[in-house]
Structure formats: C-alpha cells, structure tokens
PDB file of C-alpha atoms in Angstrom:
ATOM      1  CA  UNK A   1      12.735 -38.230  36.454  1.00  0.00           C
ATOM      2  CA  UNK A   2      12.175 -40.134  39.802  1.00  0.00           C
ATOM      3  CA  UNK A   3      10.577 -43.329  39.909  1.00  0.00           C
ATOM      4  CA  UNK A   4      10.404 -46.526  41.837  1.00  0.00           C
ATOM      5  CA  UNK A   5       9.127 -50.235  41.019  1.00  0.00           C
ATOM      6  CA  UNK A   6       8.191 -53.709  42.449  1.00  0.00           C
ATOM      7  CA  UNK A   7       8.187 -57.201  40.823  1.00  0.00           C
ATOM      8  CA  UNK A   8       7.216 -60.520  42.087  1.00  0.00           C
ATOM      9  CA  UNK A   9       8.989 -62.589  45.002  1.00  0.00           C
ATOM     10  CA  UNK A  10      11.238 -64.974  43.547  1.00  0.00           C
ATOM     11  CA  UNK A  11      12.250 -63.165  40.568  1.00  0.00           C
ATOM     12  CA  UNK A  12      15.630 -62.013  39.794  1.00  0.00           C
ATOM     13  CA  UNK A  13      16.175 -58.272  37.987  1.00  0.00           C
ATOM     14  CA  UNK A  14      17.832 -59.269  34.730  1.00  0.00           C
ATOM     15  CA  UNK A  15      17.910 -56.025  32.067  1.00  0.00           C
ATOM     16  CA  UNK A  16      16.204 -52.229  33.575  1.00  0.00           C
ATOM     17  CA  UNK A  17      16.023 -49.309  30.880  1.00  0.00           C
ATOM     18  CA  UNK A  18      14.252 -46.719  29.853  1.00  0.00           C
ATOM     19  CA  UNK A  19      12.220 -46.504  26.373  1.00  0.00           C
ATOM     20  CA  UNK A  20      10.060 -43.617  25.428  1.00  0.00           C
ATOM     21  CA  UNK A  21       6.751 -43.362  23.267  1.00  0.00           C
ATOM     22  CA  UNK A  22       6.381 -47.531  23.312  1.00  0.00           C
ATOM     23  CA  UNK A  23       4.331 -49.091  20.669  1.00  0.00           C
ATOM     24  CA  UNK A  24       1.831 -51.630  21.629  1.00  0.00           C
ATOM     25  CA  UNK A  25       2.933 -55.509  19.854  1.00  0.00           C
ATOM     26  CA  UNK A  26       6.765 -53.843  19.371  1.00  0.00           C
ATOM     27  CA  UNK A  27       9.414 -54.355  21.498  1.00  0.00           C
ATOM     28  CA  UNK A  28      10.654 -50.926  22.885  1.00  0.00           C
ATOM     29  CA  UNK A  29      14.418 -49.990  22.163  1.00  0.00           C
ATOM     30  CA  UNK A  30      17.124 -49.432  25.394  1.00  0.00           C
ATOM     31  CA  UNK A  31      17.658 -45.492  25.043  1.00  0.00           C
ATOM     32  CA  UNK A  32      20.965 -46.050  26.584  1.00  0.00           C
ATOM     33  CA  UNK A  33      21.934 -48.128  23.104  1.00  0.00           C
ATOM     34  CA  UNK A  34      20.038 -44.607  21.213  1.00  0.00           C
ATOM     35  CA  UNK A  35      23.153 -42.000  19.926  1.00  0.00           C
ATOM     36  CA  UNK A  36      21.099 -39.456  20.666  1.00  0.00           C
ATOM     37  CA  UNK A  37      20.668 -40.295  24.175  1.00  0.00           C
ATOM     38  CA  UNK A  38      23.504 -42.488  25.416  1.00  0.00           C
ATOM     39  CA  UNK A  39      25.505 -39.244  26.195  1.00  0.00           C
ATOM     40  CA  UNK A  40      23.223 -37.672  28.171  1.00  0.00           C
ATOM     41  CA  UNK A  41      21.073 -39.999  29.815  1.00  0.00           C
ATOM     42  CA  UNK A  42      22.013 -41.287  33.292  1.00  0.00           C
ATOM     43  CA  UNK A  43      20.132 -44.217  34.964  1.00  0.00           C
ATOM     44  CA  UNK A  44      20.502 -43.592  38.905  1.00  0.00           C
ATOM     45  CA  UNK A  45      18.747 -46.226  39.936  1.00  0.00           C
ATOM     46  CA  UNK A  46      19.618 -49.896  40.753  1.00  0.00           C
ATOM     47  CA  UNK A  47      17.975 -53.196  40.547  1.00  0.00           C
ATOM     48  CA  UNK A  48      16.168 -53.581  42.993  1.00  0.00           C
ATOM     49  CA  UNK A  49      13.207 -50.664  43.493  1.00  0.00           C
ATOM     50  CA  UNK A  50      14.970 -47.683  42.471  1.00  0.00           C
ATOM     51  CA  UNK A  51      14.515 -46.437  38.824  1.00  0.00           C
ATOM     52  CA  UNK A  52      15.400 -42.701  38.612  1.00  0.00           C
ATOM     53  CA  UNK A  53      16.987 -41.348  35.479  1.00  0.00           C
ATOM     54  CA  UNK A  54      18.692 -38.415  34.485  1.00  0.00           C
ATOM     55  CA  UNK A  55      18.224 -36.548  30.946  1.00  0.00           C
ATOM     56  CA  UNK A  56      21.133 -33.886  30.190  1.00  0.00           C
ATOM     57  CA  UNK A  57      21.165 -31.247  27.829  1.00  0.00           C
ATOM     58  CA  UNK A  58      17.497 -31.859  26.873  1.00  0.00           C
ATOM     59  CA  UNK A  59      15.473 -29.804  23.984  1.00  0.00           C
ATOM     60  CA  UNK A  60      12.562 -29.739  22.188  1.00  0.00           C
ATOM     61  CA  UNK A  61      13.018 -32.509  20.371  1.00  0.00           C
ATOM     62  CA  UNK A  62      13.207 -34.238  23.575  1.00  0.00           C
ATOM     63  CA  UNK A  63       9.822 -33.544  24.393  1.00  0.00           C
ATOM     64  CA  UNK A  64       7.891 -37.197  24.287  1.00  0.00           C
ATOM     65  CA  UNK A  65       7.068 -39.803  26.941  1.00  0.00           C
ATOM     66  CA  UNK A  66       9.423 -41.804  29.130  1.00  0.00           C
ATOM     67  CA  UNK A  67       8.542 -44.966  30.281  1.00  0.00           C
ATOM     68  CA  UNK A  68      10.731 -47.167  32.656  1.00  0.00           C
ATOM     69  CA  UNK A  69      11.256 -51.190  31.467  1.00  0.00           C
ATOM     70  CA  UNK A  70      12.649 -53.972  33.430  1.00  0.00           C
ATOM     71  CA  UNK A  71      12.834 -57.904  32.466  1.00  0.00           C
ATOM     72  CA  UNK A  72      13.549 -60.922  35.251  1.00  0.00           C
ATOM     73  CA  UNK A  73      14.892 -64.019  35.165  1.00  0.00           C
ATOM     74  CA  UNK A  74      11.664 -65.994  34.588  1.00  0.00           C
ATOM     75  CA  UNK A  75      11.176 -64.122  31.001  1.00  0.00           C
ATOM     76  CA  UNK A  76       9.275 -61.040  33.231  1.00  0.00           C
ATOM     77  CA  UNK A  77       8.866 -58.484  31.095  1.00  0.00           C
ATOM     78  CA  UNK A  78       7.284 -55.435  32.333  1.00  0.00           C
ATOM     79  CA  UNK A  79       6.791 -51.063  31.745  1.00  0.00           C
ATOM     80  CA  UNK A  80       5.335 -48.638  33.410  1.00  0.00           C
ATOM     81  CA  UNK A  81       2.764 -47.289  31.378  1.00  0.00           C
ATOM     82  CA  UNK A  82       1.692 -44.586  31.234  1.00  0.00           C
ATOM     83  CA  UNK A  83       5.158 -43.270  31.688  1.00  0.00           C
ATOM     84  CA  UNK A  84       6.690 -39.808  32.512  1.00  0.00           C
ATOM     85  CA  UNK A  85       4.940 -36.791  30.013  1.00  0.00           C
ATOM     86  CA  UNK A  86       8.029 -34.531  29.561  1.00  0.00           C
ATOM     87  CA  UNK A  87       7.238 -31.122  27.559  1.00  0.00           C
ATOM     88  CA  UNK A  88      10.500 -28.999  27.464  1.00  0.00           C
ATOM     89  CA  UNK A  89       9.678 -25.051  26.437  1.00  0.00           C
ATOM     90  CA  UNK A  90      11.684 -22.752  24.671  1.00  0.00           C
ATOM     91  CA  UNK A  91      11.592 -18.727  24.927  1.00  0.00           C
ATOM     92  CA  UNK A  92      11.446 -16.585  22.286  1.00  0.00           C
ATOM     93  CA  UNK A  93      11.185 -12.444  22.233  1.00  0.00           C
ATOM     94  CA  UNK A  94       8.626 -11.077  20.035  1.00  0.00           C
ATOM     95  CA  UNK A  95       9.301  -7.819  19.062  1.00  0.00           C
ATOM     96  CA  UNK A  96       8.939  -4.844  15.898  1.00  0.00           C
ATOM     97  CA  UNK A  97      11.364  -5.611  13.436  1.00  0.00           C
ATOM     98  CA  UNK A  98      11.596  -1.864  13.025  1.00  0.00           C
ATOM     99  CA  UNK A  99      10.482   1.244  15.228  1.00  0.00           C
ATOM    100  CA  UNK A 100      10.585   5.081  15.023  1.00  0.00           C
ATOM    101  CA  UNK A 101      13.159   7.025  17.877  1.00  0.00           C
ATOM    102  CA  UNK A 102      10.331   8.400  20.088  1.00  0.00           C
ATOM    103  CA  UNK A 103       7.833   5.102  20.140  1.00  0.00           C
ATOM    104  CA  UNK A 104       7.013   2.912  23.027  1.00  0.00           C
ATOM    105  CA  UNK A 105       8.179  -0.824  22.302  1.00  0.00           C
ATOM    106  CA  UNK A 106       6.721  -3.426  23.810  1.00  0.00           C
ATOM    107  CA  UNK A 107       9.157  -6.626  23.840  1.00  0.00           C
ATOM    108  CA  UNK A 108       7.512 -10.123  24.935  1.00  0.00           C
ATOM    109  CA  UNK A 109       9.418 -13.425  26.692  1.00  0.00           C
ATOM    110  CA  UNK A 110       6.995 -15.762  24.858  1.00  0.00           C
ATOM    111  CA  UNK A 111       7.390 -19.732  26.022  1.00  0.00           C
ATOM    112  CA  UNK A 112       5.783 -22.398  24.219  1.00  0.00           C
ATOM    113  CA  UNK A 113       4.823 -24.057  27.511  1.00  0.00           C
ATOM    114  CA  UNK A 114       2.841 -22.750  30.638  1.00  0.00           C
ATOM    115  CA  UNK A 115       5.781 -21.237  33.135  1.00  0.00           C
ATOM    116  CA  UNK A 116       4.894 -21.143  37.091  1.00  0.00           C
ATOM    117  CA  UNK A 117       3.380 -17.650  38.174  1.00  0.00           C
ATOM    118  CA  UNK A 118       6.639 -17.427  40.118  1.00  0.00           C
ATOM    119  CA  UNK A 119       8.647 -17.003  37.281  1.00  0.00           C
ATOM    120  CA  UNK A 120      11.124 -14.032  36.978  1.00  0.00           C
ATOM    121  CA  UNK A 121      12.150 -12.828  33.691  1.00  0.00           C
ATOM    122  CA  UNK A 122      15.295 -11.829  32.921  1.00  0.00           C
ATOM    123  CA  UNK A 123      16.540  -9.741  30.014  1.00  0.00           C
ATOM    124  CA  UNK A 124      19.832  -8.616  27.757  1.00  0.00           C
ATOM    125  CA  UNK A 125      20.961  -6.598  24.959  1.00  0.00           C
ATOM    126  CA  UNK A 126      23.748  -7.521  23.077  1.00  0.00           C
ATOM    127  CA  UNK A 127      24.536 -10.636  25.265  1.00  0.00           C
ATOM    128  CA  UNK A 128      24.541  -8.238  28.522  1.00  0.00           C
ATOM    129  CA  UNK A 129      21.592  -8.199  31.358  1.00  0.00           C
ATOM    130  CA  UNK A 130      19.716  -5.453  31.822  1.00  0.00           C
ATOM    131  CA  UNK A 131      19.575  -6.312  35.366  1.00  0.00           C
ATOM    132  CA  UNK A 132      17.035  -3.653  36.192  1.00  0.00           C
ATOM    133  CA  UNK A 133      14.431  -5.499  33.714  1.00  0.00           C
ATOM    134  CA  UNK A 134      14.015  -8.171  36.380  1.00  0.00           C
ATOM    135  CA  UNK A 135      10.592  -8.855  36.745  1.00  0.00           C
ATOM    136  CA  UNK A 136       7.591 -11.269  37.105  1.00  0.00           C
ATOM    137  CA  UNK A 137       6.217  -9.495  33.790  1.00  0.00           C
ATOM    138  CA  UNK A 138       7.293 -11.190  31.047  1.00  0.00           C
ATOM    139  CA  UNK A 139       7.171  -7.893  29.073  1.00  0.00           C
ATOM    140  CA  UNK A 140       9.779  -5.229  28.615  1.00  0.00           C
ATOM    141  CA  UNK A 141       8.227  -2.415  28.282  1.00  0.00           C
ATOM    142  CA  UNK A 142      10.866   0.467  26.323  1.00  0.00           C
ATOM    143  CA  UNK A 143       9.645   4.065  26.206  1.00  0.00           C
ATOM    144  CA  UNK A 144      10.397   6.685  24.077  1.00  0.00           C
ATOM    145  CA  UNK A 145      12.938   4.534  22.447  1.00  0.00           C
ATOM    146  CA  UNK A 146      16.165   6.226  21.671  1.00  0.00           C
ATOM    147  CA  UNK A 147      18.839   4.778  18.817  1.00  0.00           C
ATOM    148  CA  UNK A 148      20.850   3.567  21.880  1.00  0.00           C
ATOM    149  CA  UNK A 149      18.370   1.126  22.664  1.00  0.00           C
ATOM    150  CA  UNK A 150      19.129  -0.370  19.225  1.00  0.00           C
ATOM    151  CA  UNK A 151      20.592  -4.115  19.673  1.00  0.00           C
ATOM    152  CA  UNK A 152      19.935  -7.688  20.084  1.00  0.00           C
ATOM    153  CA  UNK A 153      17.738  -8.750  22.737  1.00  0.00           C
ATOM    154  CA  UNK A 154      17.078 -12.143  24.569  1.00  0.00           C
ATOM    155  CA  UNK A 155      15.313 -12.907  27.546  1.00  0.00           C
ATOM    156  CA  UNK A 156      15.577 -16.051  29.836  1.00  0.00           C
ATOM    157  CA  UNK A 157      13.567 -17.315  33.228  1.00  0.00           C
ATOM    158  CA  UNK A 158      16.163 -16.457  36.571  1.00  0.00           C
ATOM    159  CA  UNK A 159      17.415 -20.057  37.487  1.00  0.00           C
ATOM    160  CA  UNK A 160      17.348 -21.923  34.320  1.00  0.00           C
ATOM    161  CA  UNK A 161      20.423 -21.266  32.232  1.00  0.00           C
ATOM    162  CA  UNK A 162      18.769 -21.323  28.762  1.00  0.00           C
ATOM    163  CA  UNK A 163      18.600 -17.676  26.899  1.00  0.00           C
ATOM    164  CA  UNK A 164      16.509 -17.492  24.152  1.00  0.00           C
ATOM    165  CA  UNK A 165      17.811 -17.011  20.727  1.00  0.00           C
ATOM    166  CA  UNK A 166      18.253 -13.047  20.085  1.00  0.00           C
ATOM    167  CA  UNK A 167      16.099 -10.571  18.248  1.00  0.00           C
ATOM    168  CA  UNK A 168      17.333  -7.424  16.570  1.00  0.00           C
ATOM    169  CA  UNK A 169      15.566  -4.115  17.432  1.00  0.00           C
ATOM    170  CA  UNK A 170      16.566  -1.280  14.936  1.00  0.00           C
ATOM    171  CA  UNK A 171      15.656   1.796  16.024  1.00  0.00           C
ATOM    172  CA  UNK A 172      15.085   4.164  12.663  1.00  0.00           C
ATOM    173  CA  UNK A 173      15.683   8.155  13.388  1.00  0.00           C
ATOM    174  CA  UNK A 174      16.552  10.979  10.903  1.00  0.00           C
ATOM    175  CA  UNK A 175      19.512  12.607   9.854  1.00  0.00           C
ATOM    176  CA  UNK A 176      21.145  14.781  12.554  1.00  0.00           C
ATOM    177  CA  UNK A 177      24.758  16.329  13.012  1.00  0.00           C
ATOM    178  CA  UNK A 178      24.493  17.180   9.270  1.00  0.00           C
ATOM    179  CA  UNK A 179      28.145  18.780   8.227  1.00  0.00           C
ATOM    180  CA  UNK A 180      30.456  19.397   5.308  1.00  0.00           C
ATOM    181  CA  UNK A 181      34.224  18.680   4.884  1.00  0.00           C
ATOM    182  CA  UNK A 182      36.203  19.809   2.258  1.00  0.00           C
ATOM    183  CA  UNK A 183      39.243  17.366   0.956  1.00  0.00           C
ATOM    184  CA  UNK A 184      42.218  19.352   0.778  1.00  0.00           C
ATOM    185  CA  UNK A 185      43.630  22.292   2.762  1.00  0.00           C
ATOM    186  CA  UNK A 186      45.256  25.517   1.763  1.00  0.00           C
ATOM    187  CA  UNK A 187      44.369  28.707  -0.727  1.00  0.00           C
ATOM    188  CA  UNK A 188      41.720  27.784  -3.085  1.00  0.00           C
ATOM    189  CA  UNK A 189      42.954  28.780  -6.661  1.00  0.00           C
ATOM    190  CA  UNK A 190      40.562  29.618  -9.627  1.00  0.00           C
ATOM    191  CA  UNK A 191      40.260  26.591 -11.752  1.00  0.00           C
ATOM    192  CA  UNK A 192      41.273  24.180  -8.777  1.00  0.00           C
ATOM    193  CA  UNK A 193      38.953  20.680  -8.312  1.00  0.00           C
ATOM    194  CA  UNK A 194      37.018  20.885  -5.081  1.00  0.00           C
ATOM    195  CA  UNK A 195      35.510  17.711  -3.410  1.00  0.00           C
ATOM    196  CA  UNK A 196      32.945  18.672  -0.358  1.00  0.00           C
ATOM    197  CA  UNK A 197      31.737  15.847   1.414  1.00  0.00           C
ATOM    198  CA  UNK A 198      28.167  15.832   3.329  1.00  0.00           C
ATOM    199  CA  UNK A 199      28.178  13.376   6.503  1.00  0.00           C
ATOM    200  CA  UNK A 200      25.192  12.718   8.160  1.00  0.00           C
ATOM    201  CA  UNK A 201      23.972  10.042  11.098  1.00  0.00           C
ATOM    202  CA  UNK A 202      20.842   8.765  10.630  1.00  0.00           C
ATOM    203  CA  UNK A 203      19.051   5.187  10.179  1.00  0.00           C
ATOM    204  CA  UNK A 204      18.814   4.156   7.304  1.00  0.00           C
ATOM    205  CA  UNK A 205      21.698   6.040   6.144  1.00  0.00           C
ATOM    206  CA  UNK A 206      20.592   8.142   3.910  1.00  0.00           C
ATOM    207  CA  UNK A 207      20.881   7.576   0.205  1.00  0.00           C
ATOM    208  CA  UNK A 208      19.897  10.954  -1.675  1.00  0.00           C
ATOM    209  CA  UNK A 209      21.463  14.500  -0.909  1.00  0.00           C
ATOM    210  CA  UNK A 210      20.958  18.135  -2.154  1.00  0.00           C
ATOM    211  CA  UNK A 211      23.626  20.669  -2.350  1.00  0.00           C
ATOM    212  CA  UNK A 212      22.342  24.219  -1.854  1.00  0.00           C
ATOM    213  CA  UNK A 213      24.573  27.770  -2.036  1.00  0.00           C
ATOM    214  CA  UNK A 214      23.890  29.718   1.303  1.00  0.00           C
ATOM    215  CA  UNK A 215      20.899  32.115   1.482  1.00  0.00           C
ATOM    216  CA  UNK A 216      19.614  30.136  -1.821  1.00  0.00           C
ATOM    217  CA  UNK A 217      16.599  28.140  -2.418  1.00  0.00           C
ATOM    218  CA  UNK A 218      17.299  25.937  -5.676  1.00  0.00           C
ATOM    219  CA  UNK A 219      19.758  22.747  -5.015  1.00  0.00           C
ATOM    220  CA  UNK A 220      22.932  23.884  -7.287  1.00  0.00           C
ATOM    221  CA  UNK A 221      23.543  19.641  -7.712  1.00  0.00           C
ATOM    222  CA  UNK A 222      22.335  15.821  -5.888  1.00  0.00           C
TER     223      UNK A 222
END
C-alpha cells in the first residue's frame, strides 16, 4: 500500500506505524506489535515522507482499513484518515454435487469481490490445469459429461497464485461391462459348492442383483 506524508517544519519524526479500523477517543495499536501481523507486514518507508507498507500472505480476514500513524517530537500526533479500504476476494467453484453421464455441466469461478474485465480464468481437476479452459469466461462449460470428467475441480485468476478450495463433481452412470466369474477351476462334480460372482462398473455401485438361468425369465436368487 503506497503512501506518502508531511508534518510541520521544526518537528522531528519520533514513532511511524500503521493501525487499521481506528476508533475515534482510543489510541490505535502499532500492527507491527499485532501477532497476527508482525510476520507479514513490512513498513518500506522511512521517516521522513515515505510511508509504504507491505502486507504478506493476506486473507479475508484481512479485509479492513489501513491507516498510516506517525508522532513527533513536540507530542505531534497524527493519521491519515480515511486510510487505505483493502477488500481481499476469494474464489470459489459452484457446481452440481451430482450429474447424469450425458448432461451438460456448467461449473462457475465465483469471487466475492468485483475482478477486472481482463481477468483470465484458469482451471484444474484433481490439482492439474486444464490448460485449454483458459478463458476470460469465468464458466467452464462441460458437455456431454463422461465418468472421466469425474474429479475435483478448482479454478484460480492467471497471475495471482491463490486456487480456490476444490469441489467434487461425481459423475453418476449405470452399470456396464456386466460379467460373471466363477471361484474355482477344474471339472464341476455333482454335489460340489459353486460361488459365481457378478462384477459390474457403475456409479453408485450397485447394491441389489438378480441371478437369472439363460433363455429364462424368473430370477432363480438376489
């Protein structure tokens, strides 16, 4: 946050710091002395008209207003009020928790803060970009979903190194590469135990199965 100030001739700079969200008739605290901020914020400036500071690491709890405070040595005490308004955003996909293999999805970078029309959107799945989603939509548009499209997805604006937290698409589709395997091998005796096992892909997996004789109608067991 840049900023410069001026004081009266013939004082003397004694204390400069930065305060945020001042209350009138209180005296405002150093934020360099705050644990939250003395390990991320940076004053750049000096004492004489520079008064720039540096906030690291910043989030939404960071979002208030800044104001710059300096004191000389003829009990001077003044702030720059109003101060610096800082907002900080966060992104966060919108999406169907579930959706049918064959829909259109419509997946949405939402911020909580107004972005610049220049802003290019960048999304992953599973931690890895989808570098041909790059766009100035904020909207990835998926259609005909397939289950490989299943996966966590994030999004993030190109130059800023914040992703937003992931969001789990599950794609639903019904059973398919239905088989049966039989446990055991060799010549089948009369009286023998038989175990045939039916495995089936499908989300969700499915829970109830018939068992049917070939060429017959009626389910011989579930």
């Amino acid at each position: 946050m840049r900023c410069t100030y001026k004081y009266p001739t013939g004082h003397q700079i004694m204390q400069v710091f930065w305060t945020k969200n001042p209350v009138k008739g209180v005296e405002p605290p150093d934020l360099s002395n705050d644990t939250e901020y003395s390990q991320r914020l940076q004053y750049l400036g000096d004492k004489q008209q520079n008064c720039t500071v540096r906030l690291s690491h910043v989030t939404l709890k960071d979002s208030h207003m800044y104001c710059f405070r300096f004191i000389t040595d003829k009990d001077g005490k003044y702030m720059g009020y109003p101060g610096v308004n800082l907002t900080v955003t966060d992104l966060q996909v919108e999406s169907p928790e579930r959706v049918t293999e064959g829909d259109s999805v419509n997946l949405r970078c939402k911020s909580s803060c107004a972005l610049t029309d220049r802003a290019t959107f960048i999304w992953y799945r599973n931690s890895q970009p989808l570098t041909e989603r790059r766009d100035r939509n904020n909207e990835l548009l998926l259609q005909s979903v397939r289950r490989e499209d299943s996966g966590r997805y994030s999004c993030a604006v190109d130059g800023h190194t914040h992703i937003s937290p992931a969001v789990q698409l599950n794609v639903m589709y019904p059973p398919r590469n239905v088989s049966v395997l039989m446990s055991g091998s060799g010549v089948i005796v009369e009286g023998d135990s038989v175990t045939l096992n039916c495995i089936s892909d499908s989300n969700p997996p499915a829970v109830n199965f018939s068992w049917f004789k070939e060429n017959e109608t009626s389910a011989v067991g579930s």
